[in-house]
Amino acid sequence: MRYCVRIFLLSLLAVAVAAFLPPRATSASSRVNPLQDATVAESVQISMEPKIAVKVFGRLAEKYIMLDATGGMCCYSACSDCEYREPGGGYRMADQSSSRPKWIPVYDERKFETLDKEHTTKWSTELFVDGPALTKEEFCSRLPEMTFAPPLGGPYLSASVGKSLGGEAEEEVAAVEAMWDLFIGDSGKEKLTKFRMSKRLRELANGEEGLTWNGFSKCVGIE
């Protein structure tokens, strides 16, 4: 009987001691990162008439884009073991140019010091006039004021036809506001920053350095 009582008291003591011990550390491999499974939900969906979409794209798109600084180190001699060749057979390019606006660059500015090249994007200078952030009202007034040039992709619009955007045309005003929704996403912010717009452009471009008409048209509901 005395032995059983002793065992019972020892078990109570063990429980009491365990209650005051610090929690057992977990290894790095088993530790759960709360951000690991987090996803950024960008559920904004918009729809735009093709000609209006061209008016928007022709304001944001550019004829020049900077891509990969290492691409400029290639001799372009079709070497069989060239590290600058793409899997599809093309070359990794430092930059590209087009006869008409083709890309909305995902960056606001970029410098390749080794190649002595730099580029500041049109959207970063013509939208963000007074600083690195702007309100919806500022965005919706500045986007229509951006210079339009007939881009590559979509139904062709001359410079004179594409010059106007918004005004009394309700569909065009709605399209400009929809672009704000597309860029601001589900962030809930009252201001759009250069950083946010650059990040959203990269998401919309699926990680590419520029958003072309094919990608842009899908973003605005054109199949």
GROMACS .gro file of C-alpha atoms in nm, residues 3 7 23 29 39 41 47 71 73 100 105 115 128 135 140 155 165 192 194 204:
model
   20
    3TYR     CA    1   0.454   0.156  -0.234
    7ILE     CA    2   0.421   0.584  -0.703
   23PRO     CA    3   0.797   2.388  -2.477
   29SER     CA    4   1.265   2.102  -4.105
   39THR     CA    5  -0.139   3.297  -5.138
   41ALA     CA    6  -0.562   3.643  -5.396
   47SER     CA    7  -1.416   4.340  -6.905
   71GLY     CA    8   2.227   3.873  -7.257
   73MET     CA    9   2.758   3.928  -7.318
  100ARG     CA   10   0.541   5.014  -8.262
  105PRO     CA   11   0.758   4.705  -6.892
  115LEU     CA   12   2.631   4.780  -7.094
  128PHE     CA   13   0.360   5.920  -6.102
  135THR     CA   14  -0.473   5.843  -5.570
  140CYS     CA   15  -0.802   5.836  -6.366
  155PRO     CA   16  -0.776   4.625  -8.370
  165LEU     CA   17  -1.001   5.844  -7.388
  192LEU     CA   18  -0.123   5.310  -5.582
  194LYS     CA   19   0.519   5.253  -5.815
  204LEU     CA   20  -0.015   4.000  -6.490
   0.00000   0.00000   0.00000
